[in-house]
Coordinates of C-alpha atoms in Angstrom, one line a residue:
X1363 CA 63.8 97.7 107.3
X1364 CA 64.8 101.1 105.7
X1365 CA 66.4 103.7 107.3
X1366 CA 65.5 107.7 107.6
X1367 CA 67.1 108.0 104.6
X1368 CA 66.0 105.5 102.4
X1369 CA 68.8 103.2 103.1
X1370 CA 68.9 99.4 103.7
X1371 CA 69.5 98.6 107.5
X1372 CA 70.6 94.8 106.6
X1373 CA 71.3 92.5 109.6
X1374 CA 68.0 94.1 111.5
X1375 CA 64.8 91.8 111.0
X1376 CA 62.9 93.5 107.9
X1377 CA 59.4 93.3 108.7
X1378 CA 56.6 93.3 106.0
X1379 CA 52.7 92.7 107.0
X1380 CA 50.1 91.9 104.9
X1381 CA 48.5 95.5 104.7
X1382 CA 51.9 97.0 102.9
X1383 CA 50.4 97.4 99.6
X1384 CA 51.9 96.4 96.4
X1385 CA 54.3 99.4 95.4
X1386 CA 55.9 99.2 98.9
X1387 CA 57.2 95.4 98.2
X1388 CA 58.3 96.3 94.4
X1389 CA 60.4 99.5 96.2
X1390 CA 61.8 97.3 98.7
X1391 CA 64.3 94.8 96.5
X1392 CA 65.4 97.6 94.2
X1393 CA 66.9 99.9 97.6
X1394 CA 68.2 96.2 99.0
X1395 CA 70.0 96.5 95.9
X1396 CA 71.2 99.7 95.2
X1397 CA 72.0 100.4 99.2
X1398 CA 75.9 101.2 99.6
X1399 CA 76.3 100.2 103.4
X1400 CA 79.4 101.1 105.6
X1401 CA 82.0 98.4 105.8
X1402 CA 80.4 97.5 109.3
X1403 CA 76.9 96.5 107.6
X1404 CA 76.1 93.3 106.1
X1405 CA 76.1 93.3 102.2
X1406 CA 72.9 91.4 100.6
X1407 CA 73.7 88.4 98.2
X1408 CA 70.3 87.1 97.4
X1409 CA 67.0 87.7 99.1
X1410 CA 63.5 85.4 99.5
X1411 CA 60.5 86.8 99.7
X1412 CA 57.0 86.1 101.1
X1413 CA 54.1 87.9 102.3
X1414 CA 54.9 88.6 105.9
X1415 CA 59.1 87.3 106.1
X1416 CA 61.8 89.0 104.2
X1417 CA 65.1 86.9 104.0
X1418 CA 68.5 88.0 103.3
X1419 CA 71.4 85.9 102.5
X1420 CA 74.4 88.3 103.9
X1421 CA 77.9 88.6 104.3
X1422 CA 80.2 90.6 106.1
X1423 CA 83.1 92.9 105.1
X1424 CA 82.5 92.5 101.1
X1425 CA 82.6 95.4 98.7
X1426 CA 78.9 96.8 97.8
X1427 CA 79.9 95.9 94.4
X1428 CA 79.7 92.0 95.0
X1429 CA 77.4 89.9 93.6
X1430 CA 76.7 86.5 93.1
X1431 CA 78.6 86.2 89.8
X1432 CA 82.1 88.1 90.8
X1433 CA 81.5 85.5 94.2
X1434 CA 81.7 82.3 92.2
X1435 CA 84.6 83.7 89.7
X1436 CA 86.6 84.9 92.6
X1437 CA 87.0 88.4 90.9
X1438 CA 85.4 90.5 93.5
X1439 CA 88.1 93.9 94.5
X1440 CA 87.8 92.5 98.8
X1441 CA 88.1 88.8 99.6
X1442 CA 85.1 87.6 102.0
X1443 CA 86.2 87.9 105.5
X1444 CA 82.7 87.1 106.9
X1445 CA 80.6 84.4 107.4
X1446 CA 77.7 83.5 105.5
X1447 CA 74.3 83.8 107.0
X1448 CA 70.6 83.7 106.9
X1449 CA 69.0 87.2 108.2
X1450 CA 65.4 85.8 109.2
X1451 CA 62.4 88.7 110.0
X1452 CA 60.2 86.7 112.8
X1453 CA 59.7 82.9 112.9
X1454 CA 57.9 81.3 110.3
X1455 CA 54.0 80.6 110.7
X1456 CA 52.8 79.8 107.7
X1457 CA 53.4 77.0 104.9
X1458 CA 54.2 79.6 102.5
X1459 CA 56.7 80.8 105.1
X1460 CA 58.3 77.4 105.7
X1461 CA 58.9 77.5 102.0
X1462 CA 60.4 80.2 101.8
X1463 CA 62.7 79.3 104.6
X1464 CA 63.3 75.9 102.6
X1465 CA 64.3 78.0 99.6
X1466 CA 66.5 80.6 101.4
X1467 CA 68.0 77.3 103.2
X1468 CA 69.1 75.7 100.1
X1469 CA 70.1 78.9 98.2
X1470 CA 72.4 79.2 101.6
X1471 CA 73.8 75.9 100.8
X1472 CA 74.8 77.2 97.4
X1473 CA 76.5 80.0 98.1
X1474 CA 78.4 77.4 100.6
X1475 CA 79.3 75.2 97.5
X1476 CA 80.4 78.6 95.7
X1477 CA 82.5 79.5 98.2
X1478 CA 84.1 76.2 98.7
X1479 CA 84.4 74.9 95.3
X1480 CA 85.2 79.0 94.3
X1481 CA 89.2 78.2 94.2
X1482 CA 91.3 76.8 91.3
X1483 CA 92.0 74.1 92.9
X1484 CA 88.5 73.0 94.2
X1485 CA 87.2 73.3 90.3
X1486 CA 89.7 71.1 89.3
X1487 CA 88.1 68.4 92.2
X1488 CA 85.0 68.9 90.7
X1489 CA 86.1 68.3 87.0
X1490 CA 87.7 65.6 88.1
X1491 CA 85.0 63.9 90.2
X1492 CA 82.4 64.7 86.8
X1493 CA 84.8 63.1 84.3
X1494 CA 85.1 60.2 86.8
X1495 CA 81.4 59.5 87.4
X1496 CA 80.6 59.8 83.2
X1497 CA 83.8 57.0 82.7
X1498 CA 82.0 55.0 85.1
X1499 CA 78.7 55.0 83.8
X1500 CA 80.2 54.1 80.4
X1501 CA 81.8 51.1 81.0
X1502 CA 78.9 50.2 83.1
X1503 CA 76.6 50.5 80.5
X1504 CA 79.2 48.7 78.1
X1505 CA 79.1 45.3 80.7
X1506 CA 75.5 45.6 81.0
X1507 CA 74.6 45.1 77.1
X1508 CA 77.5 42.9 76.3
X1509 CA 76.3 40.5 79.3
X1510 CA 73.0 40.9 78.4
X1511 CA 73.2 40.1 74.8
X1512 CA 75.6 37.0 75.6
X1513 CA 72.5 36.2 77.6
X1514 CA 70.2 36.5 75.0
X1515 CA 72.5 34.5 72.6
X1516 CA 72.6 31.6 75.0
X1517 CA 69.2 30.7 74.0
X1518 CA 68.5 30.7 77.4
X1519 CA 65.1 32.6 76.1
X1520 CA 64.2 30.0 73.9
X1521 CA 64.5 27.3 76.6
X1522 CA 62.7 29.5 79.6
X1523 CA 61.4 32.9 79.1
X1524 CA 61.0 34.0 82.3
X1525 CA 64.6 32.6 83.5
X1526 CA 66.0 34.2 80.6
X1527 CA 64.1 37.8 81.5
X1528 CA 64.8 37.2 85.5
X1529 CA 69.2 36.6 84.1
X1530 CA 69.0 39.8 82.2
X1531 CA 67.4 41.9 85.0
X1532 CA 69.8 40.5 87.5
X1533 CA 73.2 40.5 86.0
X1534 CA 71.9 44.2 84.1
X1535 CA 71.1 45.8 87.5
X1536 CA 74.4 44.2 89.1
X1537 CA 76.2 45.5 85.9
X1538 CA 75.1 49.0 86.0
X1539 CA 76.3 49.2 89.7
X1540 CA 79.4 49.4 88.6
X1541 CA 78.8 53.2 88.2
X1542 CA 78.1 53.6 91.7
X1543 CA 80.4 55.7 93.7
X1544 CA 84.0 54.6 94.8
X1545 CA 82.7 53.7 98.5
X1546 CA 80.2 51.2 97.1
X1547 CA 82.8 49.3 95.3
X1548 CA 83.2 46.4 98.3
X1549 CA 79.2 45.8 98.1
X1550 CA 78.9 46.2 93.8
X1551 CA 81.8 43.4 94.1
X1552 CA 79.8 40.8 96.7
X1553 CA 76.9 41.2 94.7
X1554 CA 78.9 40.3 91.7
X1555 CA 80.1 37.5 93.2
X1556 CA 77.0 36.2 94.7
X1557 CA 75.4 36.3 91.6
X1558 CA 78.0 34.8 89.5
X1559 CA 77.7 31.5 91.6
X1560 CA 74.7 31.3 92.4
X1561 CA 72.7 31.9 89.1
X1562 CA 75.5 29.3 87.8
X1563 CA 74.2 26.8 90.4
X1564 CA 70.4 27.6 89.8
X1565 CA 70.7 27.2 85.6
X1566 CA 72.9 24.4 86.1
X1567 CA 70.1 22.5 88.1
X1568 CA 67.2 23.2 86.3
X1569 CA 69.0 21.9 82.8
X1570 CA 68.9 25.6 81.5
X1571 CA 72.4 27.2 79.7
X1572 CA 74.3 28.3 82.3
X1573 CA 75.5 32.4 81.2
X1574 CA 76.3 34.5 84.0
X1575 CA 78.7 38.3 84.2
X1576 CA 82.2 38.1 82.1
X1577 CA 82.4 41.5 81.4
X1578 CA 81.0 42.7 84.5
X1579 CA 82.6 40.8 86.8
X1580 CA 86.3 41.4 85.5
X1581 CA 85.1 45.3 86.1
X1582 CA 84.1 44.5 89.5
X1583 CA 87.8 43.0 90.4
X1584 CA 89.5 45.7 88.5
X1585 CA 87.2 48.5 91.2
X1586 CA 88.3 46.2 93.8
X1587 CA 91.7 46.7 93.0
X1588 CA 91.6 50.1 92.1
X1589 CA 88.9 51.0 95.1
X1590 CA 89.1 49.7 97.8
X1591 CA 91.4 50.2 101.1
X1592 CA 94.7 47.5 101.4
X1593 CA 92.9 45.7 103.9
X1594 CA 89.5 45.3 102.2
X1595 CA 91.1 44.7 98.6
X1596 CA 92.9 41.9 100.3
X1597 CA 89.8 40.7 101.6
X1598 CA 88.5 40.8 98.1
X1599 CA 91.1 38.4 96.4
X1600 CA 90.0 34.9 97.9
X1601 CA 86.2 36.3 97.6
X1602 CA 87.0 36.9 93.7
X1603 CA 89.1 33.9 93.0
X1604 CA 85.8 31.8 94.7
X1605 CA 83.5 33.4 92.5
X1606 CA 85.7 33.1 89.5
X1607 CA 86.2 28.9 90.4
X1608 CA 83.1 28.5 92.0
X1609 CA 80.7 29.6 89.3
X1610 CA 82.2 26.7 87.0
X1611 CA 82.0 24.4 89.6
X1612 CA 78.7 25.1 90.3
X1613 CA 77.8 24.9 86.8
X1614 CA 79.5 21.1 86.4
X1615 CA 81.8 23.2 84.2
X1616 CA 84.8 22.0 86.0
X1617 CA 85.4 19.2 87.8
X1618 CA 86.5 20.1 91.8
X1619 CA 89.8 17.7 91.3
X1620 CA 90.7 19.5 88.3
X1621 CA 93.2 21.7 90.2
X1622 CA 95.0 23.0 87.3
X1623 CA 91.5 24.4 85.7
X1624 CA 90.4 25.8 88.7
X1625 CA 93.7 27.6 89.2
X1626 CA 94.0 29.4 86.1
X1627 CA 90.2 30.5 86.2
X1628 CA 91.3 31.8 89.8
X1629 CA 93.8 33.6 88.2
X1630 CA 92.5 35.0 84.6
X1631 CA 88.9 35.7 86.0
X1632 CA 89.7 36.5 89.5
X1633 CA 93.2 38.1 90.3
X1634 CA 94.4 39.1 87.2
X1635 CA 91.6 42.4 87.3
X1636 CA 92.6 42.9 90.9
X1637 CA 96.3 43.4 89.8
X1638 CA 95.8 45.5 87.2
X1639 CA 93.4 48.2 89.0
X1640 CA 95.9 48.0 92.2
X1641 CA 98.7 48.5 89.8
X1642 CA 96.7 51.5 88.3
X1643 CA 96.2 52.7 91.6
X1644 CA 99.3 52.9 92.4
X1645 CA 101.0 54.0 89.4
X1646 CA 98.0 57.2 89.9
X1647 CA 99.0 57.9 93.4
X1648 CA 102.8 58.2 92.2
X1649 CA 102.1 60.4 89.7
X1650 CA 100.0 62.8 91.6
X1651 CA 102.7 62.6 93.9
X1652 CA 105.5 63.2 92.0
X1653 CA 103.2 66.3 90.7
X1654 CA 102.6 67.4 94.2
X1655 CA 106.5 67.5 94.7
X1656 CA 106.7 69.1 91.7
X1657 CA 104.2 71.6 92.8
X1658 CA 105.9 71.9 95.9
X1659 CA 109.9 72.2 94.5
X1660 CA 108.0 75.1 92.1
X1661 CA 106.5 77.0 94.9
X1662 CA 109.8 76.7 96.9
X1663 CA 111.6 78.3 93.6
X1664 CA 109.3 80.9 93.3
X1665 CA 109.5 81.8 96.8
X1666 CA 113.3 81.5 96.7
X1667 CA 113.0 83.4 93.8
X1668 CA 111.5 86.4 95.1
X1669 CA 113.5 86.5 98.3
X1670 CA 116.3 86.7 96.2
X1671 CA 114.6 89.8 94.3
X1672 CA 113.6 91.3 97.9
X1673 CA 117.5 91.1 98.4
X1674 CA 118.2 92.4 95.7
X1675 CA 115.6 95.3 96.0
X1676 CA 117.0 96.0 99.2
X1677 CA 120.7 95.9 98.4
X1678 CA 119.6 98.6 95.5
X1679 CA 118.0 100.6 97.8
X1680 CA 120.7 100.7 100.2
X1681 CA 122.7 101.5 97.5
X1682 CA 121.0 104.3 96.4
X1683 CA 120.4 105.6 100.0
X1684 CA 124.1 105.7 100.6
X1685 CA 124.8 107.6 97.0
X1686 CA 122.0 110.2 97.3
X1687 CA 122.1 110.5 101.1
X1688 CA 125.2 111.4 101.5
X1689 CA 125.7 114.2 98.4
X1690 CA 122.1 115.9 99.0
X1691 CA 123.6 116.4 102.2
X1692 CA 126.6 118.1 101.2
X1693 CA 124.8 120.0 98.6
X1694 CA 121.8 121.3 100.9
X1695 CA 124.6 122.2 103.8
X1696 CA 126.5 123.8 100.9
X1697 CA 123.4 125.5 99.4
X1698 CA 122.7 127.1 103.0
X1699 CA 126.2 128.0 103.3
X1700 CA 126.0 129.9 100.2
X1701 CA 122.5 131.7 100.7
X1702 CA 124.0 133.1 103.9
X1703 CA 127.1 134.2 102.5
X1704 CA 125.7 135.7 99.6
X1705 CA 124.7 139.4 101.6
X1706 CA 128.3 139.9 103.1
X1707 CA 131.0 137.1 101.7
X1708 CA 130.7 136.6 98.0
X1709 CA 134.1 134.5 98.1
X1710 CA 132.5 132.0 100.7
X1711 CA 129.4 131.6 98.7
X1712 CA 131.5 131.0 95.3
X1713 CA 133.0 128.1 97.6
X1714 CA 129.9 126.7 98.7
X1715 CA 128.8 126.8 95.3
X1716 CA 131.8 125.2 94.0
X1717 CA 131.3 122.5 96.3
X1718 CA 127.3 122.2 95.5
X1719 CA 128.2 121.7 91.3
X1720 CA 131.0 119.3 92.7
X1721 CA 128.8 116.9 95.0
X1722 CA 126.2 117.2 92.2
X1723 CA 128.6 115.5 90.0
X1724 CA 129.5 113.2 92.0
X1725 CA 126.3 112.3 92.9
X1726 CA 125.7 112.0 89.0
X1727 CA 129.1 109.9 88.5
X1728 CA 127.9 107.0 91.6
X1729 CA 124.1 107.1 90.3
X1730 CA 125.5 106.2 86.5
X1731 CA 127.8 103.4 88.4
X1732 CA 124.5 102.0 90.0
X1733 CA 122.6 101.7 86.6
X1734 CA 125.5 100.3 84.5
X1735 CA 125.5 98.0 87.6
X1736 CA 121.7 97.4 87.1
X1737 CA 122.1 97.2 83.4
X1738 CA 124.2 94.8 83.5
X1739 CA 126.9 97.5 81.4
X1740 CA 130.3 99.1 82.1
X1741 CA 131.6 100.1 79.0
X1742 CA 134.2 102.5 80.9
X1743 CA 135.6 100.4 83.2
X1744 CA 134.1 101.8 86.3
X1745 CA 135.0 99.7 89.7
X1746 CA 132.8 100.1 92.6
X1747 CA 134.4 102.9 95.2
X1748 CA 136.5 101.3 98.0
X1749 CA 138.5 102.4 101.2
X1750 CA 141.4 104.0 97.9
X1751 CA 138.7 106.6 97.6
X1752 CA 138.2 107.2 101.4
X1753 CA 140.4 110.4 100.9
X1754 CA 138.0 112.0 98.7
X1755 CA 135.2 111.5 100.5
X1756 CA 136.1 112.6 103.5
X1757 CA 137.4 116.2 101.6
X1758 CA 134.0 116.3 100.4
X1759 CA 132.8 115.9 103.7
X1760 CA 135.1 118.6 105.2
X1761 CA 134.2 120.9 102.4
X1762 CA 130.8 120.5 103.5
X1763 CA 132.0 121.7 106.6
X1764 CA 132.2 119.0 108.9
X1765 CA 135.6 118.5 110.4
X1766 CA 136.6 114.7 110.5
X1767 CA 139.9 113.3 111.7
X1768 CA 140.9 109.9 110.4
X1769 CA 142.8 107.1 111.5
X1770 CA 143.6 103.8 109.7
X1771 CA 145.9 101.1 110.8
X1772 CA 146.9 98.1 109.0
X1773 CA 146.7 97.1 105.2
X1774 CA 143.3 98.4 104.5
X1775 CA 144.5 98.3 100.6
X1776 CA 144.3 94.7 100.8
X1777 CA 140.9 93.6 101.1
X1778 CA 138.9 91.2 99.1
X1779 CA 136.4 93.7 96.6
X1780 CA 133.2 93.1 97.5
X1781 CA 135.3 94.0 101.2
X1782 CA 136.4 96.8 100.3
X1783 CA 133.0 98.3 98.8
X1784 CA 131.1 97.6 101.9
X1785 CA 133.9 99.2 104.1
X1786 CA 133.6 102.5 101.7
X1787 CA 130.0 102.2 101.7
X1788 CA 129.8 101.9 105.6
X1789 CA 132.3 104.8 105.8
X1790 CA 130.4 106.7 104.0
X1791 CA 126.8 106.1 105.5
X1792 CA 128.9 107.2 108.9
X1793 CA 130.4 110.1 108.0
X1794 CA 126.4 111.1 106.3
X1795 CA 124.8 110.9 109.8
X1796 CA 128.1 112.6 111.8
X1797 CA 127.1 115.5 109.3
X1798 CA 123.4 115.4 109.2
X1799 CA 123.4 114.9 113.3
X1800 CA 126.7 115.9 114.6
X1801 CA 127.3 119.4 116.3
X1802 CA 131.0 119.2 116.4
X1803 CA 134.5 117.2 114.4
X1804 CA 134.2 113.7 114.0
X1805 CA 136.8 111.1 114.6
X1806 CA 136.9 108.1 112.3
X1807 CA 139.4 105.2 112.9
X1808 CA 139.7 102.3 110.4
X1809 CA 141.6 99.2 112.1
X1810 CA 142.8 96.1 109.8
X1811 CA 143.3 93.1 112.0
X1812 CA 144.4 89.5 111.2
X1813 CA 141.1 88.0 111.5
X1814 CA 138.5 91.6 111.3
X1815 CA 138.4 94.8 110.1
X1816 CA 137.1 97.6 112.7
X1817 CA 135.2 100.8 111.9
X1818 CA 134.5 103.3 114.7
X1819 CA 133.0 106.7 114.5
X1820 CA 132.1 109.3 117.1
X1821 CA 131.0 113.0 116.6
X1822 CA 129.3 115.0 119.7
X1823 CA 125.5 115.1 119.3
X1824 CA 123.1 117.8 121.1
X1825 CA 121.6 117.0 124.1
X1826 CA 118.3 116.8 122.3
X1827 CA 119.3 115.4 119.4
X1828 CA 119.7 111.3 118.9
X1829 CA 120.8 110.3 115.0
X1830 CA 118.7 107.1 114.9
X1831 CA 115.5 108.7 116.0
X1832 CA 115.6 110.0 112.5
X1833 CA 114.0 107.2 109.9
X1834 CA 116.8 104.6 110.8
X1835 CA 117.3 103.6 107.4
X1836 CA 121.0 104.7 107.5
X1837 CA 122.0 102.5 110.6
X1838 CA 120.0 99.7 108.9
X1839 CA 121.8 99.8 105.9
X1840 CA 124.9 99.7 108.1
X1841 CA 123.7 96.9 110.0
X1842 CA 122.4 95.4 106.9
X1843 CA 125.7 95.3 104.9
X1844 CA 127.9 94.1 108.3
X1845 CA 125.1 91.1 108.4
X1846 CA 126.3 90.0 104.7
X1847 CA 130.0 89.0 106.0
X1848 CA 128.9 88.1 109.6
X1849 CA 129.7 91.3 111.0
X1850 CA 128.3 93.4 114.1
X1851 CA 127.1 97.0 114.9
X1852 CA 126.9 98.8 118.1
X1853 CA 125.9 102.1 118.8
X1854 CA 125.0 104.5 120.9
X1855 CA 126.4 107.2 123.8
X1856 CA 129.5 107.1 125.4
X1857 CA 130.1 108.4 129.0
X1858 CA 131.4 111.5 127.4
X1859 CA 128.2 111.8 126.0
X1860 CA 129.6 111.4 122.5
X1861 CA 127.9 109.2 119.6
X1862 CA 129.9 106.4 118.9
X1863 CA 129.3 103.6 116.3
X1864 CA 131.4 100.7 115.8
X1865 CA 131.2 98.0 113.2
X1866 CA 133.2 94.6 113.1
X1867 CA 133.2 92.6 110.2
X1868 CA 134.8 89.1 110.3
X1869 CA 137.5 89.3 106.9
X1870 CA 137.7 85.8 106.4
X1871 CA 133.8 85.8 105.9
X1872 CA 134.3 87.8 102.2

């Protein structure tokens, strides 16, 4: 049905009588087509027409630009969320409507198979399955004309024509069998049995040659082998063995006390196919499991793989966040500082100036460090900052006008490197938000202990103001880099109404 504006309302019944004339119909498909529907319409795939019943083959939440070709290459720009259904006008009434239903059933069924067999992975199944079913049918054929022509070379022909035509029909229809499906392998190997002794036994006793399956029937025990379940291949070895024994027994071949005879018939015609298709069974299954755990220990690498680069990522990021956060702060207090002191107090603002070019630098000398870091590259020797440095960074803090007093206890010179940098880095991050959020001096104690190093900060905070509300990245670098070494963070207001942070980080975990 078409909407007041010439667009496709798919999902409501689309009616069309027999008095719409021609040029209404050919107008119809074209707008089904060309209609871009909101993402809560249904999208046509395919329609069926006839004279009174429009069909639609839909599906929800797909890009207009879908089709039936980007469907079965799995190219379309929006996966399929929706399910696939059959939009039917009114209920069918005529035979030409019934066969139209039929049609839009089945081309329903296709785009089922599309979507099922659309993967990789469900291509593959189907490749498989093909190359399968034309190997089958080949080595079918192959039994059926080298039985047959051993047949024909019997001169059982020559002795009875219709015996000879009756053997070549029989054991060439239980022949070609063998390219029946894998499920039919238990009856294709009965029949090959049943045959083999009992056209012995009939030949024998009518004084024609006796020539039943070879070929045939060692295919038959290598599909029950290869085919069937454990418990019905079992089943199938004594049934082989007796057709294998009993055929020459039948046909006065081999004598029933000729143990020895019988045995190794048993063996060669019998159990010898079985073991090799079980043994090919097998030796598949292994290998498509040792594929799967390949398949699997690659995922698993991969995935490990890009954990370790969302570390990594992160790590940079913090990194970076730490660097730029805590100059652009000093340079944009100092840059303000300036601007106000530029109408009365040209000295101040040459200060705040100072300090701007100065945190700039820096800035510039800890972004370098990060990309020789990156790189892979230090050619001058560069270390990563540690709590040695702690001095100039909190000057440069103070200069930004922030007043910090610090405490350490302890040898804080002594700790392990990659220690050390998380310490500074930490330090850092803190005395960032006691300068972004503060509004007052900051007190910043750094405590070496036998077993833990201890980092506390607290700076007053307006009443209105709370420094995670901001976009919590700095505290979650913080809690980030105490996480590596098994460290904790708490934080929050005092009783003094202060902000206080502390962070404990286990040393012997570096």
């Amino acid at each position: 049905m078409l909407g007041p504006a010439g667009r496709t309302q798919v999902g409501v019944p689309a009616l069309h009588n027999h008095q719409q004339d021609e040029r209404q119909r050919r107008c119809t498909a074209p707008s089904l087509r060309s209609a871009r529907p909101a993402p809560s319409e249904l999208v046509p795939l395919a329609l069926v027409r006839s004279p009174t019943t429009l069909f639609a083959v839909t599906s929800e939440n797909i890009a207009p630009t879908r089709d039936l070709a980007s469907l079965a290459r799995g190219t379309a720009r929006r996966p399929a969320r929706g399910i696939v259904r059959l939009v039917q006008a009114n209920p069918t009434r005529t035979s030409l409507e019934r066969t139209a239903n039929a049609a839009a059933r089945r081309l329903l069924r296709s785009l089922a198979a599309v979507r099922s067999f659309g993967s990789a992975g469900g291509l593959e199944h189907v490749r498989v399955r093909r190359s399968l079913a034309r190997q089958s049918l080949l080595v079918a054929l192959a039994a059926a004309t080298v039985d047959t022509v051993f047949i024909a070379l019997s001169g059982m022909f020559a002795a009875s024509p219709p015996a000879g035509t009756a053997m070549v029909l029989s054991v060439g229809a239980v022949d070609l069998a063998l390219a029946a499906p894998p499920s039919t392998a238990a009856a294709v190997t009965v029949a090959q049995v049943v045959l083999r002794v009992v056209a012995a036994w009939l030949l024998h006793h009518n004084g024609l040659p006796v020539r039943v399956t070879d070929v045939g029937y060692l295919v038959a025990g290598y599909r029950a082998g290869a085919w069937l379940s454990d418990r019905a291949a079992l089943v199938a070895v004594p049934l082989l063995a007796i057709g294998a024994s009993g055929a020459g027994v039948a046909a006065g071949g081999i004598a029933a006390r000729d143990w020895r005879l019988l045995l190794i018939t048993c063996v060669s015609a019998g159990i010898v196919p079985w073991l090799v298709g079980r043994y090919t069974a097998g030796r598949s299954a292994y290998i498509a499991e040792l594929e799967q755990r390949e398949q699997l220990r690659q995922q698993q690498q991969h995935a490990a793989l890009d954990r370790a680069l969302a570390d990594e990522r992160e790590a940079i990021a913090r990194d970076l966040h730490d660097v730029i956060s805590h100059h652009v702060s000093a340079i944009g207090i100092h840059a303000g500082a300036a601007r106000l002191a530029l109408a009365g107090d040209p000295g101040a603002a040459t200060r705040s100036l100072t300090a701007v070019e100065d945190a700039s630098r820096a800035a510039m000398v800890d972004l370098r460090r990060q990309l020789d870091l990156l790189h892979g590259r230090d050619e001058a020797g560069r270390r990563q900052p540690g709590l040695a440095e702690i001095e100039e960074l909190v000057d440069t803090v103070r200069a930004a006008g922030l007043d910090v007093e610090v405490h350490t206890t302890g040898a804080t010179a002594a700790l392990p490197e990659s220690l050390d940098v998380i310490v500074y880095r930490i330090v850092q991050e803190l005395l960032t938000n006691a300068l972004r959020h503060g509004s007052g001096p900051a007190r910043l104690s750094v405590h070496r202990r036998p077993d833990r190093i201890l980092i506390e900060e607290t700076n007053p905070v307006a009443a209105h103001d709370d420094p995670p509300a901001s976009p919590h990245r700095g505290l979650d670098g913080i809690r980030r880099r105490a996480d590596l070494f098994g460290g904790t963070v708490d934080h929050g207001r005092d009783p003094t109404d202060r902000w206080r942070i502390t962070v404990s980080i286990p040393i012997g975990a570096a």
